[in-house]
Coordinates of N, CA, C and O in Angstrom, one line a residue:
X24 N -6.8 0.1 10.3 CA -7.1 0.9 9.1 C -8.6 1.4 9.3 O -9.5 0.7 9.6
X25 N -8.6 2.4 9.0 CA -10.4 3.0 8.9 C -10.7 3.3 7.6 O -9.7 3.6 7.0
X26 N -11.8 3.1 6.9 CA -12.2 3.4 6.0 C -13.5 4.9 5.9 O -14.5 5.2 6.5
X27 N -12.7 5.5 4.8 CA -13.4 6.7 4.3 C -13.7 7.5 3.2 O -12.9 7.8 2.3
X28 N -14.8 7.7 3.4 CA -15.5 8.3 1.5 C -14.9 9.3 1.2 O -14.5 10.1 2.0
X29 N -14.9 9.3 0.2 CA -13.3 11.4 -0.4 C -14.3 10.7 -2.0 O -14.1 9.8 -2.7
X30 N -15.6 12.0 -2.1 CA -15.8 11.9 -3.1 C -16.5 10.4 -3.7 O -16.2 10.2 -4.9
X31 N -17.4 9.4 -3.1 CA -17.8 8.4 -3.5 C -16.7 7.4 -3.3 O -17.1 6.2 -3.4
X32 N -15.5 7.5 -3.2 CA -14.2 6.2 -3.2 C -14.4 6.1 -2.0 O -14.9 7.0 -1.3
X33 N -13.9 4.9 -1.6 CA -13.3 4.7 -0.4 C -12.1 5.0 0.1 O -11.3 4.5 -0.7
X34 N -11.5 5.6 1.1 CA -9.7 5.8 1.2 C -9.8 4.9 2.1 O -10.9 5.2 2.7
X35 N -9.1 3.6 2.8 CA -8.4 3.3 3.6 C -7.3 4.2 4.2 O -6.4 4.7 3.6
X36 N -7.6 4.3 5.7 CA -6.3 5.2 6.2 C -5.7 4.5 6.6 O -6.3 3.5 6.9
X37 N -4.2 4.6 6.8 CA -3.3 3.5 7.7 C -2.3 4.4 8.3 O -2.2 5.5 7.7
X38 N -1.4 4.3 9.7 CA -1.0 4.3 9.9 C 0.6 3.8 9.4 O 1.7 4.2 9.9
X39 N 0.5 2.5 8.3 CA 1.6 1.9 7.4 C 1.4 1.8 6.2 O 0.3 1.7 5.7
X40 N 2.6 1.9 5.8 CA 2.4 1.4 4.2 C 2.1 -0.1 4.1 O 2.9 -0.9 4.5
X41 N 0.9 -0.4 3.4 CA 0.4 -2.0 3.3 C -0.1 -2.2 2.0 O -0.8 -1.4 1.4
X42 N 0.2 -3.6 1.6 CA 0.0 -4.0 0.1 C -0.3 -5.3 1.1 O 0.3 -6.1 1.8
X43 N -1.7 -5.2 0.6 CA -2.0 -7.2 0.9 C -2.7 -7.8 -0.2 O -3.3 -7.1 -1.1
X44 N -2.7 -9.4 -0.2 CA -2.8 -10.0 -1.6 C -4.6 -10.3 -1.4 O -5.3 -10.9 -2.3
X45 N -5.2 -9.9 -0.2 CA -6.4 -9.8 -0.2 C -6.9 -8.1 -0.4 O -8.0 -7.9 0.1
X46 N -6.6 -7.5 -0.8 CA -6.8 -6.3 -1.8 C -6.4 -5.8 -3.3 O -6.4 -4.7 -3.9
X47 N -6.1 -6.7 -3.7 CA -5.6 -7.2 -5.1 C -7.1 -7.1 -6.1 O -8.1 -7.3 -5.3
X48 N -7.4 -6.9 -6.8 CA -8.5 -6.2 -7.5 C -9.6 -5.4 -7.7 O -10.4 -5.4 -8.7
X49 N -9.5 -4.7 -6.4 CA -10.2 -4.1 -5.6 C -10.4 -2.7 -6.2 O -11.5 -2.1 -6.3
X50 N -9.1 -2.1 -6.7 CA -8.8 -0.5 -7.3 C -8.8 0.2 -6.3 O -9.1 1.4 -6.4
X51 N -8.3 -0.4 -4.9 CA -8.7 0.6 -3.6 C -7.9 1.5 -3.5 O -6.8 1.3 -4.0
X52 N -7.9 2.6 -2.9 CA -7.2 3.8 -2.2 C -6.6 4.0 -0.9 O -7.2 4.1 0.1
X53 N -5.2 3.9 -1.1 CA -4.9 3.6 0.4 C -4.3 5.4 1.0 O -3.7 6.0 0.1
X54 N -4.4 5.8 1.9 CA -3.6 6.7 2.6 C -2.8 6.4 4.0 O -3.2 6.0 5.1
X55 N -1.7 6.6 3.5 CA -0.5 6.3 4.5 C 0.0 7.6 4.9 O 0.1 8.5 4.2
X56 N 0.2 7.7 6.6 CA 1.4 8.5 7.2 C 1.8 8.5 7.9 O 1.1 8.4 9.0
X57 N 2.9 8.5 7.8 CA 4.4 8.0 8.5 C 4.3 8.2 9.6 O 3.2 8.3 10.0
X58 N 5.2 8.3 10.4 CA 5.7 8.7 12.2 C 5.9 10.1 11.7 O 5.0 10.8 12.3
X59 N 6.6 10.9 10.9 CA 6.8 12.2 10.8 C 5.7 13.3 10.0 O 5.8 14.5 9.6
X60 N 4.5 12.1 9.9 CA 3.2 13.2 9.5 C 3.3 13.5 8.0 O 2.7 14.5 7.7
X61 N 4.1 12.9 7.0 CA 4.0 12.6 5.6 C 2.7 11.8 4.7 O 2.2 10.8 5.3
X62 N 2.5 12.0 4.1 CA 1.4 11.3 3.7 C 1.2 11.0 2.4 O 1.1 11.9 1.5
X63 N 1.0 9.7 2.2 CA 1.0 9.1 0.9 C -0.6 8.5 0.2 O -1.4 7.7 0.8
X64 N -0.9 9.1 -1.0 CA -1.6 8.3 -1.4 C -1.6 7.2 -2.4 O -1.0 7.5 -3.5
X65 N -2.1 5.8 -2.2 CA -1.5 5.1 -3.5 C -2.7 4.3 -4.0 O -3.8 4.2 -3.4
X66 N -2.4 3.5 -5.2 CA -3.8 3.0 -5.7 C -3.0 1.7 -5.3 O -1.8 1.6 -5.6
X67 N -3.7 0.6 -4.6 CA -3.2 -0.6 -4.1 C -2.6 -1.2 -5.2 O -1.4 -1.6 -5.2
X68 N -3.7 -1.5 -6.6 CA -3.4 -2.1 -7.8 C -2.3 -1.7 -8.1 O -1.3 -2.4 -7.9
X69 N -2.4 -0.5 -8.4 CA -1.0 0.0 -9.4 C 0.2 -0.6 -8.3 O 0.9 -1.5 -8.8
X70 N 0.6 -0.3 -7.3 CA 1.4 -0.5 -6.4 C 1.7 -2.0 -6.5 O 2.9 -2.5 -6.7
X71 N 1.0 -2.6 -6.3 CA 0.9 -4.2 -6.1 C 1.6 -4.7 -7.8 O 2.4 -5.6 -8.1
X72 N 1.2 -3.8 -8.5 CA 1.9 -4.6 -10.4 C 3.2 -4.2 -10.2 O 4.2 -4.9 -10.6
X73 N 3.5 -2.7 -9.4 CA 4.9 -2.7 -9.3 C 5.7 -3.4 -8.8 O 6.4 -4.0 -9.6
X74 N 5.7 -3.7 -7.7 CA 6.3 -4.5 -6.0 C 5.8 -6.0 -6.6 O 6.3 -7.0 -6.1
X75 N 4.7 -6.2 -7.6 CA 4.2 -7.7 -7.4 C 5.7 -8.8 -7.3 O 5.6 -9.7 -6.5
X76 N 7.0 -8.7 -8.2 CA 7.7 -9.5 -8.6 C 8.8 -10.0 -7.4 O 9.4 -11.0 -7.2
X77 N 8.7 -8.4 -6.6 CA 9.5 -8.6 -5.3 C 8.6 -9.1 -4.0 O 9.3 -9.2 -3.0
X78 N 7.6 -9.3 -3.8 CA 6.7 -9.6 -3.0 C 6.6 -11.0 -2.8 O 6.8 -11.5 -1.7
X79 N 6.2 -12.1 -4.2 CA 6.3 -12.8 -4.2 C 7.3 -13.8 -4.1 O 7.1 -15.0 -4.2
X80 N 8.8 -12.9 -3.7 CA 9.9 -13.4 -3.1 C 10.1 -13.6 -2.1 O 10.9 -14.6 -1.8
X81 N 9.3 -12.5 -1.0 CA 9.2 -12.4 0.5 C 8.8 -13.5 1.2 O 7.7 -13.9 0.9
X82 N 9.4 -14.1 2.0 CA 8.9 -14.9 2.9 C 7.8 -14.8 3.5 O 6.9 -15.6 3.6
X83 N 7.9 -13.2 4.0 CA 6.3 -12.5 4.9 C 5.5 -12.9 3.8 O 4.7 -13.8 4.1
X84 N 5.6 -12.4 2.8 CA 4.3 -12.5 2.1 C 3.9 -13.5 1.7 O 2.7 -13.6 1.7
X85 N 4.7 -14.6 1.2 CA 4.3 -15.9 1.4 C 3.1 -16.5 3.0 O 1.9 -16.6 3.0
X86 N 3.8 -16.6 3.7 CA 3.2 -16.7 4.6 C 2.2 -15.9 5.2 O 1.7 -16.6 6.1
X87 N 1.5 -14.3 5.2 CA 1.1 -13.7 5.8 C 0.5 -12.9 4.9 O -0.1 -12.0 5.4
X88 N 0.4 -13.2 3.2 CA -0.2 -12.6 2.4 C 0.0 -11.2 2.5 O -0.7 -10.6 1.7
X89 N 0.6 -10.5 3.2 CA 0.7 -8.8 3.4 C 2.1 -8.4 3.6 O 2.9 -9.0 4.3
X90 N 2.3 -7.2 2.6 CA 3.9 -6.3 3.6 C 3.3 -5.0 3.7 O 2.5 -4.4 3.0
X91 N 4.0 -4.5 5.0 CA 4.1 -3.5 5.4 C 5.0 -3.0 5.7 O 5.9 -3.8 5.6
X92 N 5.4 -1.8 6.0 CA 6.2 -0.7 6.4 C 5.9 0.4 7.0 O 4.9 1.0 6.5
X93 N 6.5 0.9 7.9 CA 6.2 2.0 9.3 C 6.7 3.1 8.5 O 6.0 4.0 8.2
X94 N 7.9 2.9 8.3 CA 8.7 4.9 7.9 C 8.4 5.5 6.4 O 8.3 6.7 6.1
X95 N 8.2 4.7 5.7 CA 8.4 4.9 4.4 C 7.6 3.9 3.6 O 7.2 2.9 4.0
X96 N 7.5 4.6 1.8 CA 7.4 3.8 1.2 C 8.1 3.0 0.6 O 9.2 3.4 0.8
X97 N 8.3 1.8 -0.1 CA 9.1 1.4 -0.8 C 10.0 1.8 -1.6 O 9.4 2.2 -2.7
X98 N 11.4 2.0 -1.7 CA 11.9 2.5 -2.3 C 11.9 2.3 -4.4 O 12.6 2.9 -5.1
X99 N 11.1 1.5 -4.7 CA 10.8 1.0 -5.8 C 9.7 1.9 -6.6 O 9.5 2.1 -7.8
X100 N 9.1 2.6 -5.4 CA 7.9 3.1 -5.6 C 7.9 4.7 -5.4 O 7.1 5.6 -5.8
X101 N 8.7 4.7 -5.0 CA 9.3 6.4 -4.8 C 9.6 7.2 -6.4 O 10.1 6.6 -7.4
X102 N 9.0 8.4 -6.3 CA 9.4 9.1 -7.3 C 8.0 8.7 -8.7 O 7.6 9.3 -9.7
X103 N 7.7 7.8 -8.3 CA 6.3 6.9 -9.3 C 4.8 7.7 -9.3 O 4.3 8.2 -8.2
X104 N 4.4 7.7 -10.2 CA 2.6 8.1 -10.4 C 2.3 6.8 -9.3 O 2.8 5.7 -9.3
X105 N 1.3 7.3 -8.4 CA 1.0 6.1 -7.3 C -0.9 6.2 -7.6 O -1.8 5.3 -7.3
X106 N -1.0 6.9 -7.9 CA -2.2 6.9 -7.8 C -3.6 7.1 -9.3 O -4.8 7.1 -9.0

């Protein structure tokens, strides 16, 4: 991930969609795009209150404090104000 100013914010760019539990109060800005050049912007917070209930179920995230995804966003999160 690289980080970059848009306006005094920071955006984190990624190559995946990532929610980690060490970015959790932060208010950070993430930009995600996909393999097919889609591109998402999301506010980690907001995202993390959504997903928080199913995260905490994940094994990964248990162990690895982070999930990710390559193609897509979460389907929980689709169609949602993300930002």
């Amino acid at each position: 991930m690289s980080k970059v100013k848009e306006n005094d914010t920071k955006v984190l760019k990624s190559k995946r969609f990532v929610v980690r539990l060490s970015l959790v109060g932060k208010n950070q800005l993430i930009e995600f795009t996909n393999k097919k050049g889609k591109t998402y912007t999301y506010n980690h917070d907001k995202v993390y209150s959504i997903m928080k209930e199913n995260l905490e179920s994940l094994d990964c995230f248990k162990k690895y404090k982070s999930y990710t995804a390559t193609n897509n966003i979460p389907v929980v999160l689709r169609n949602k104000e993300l930002v």
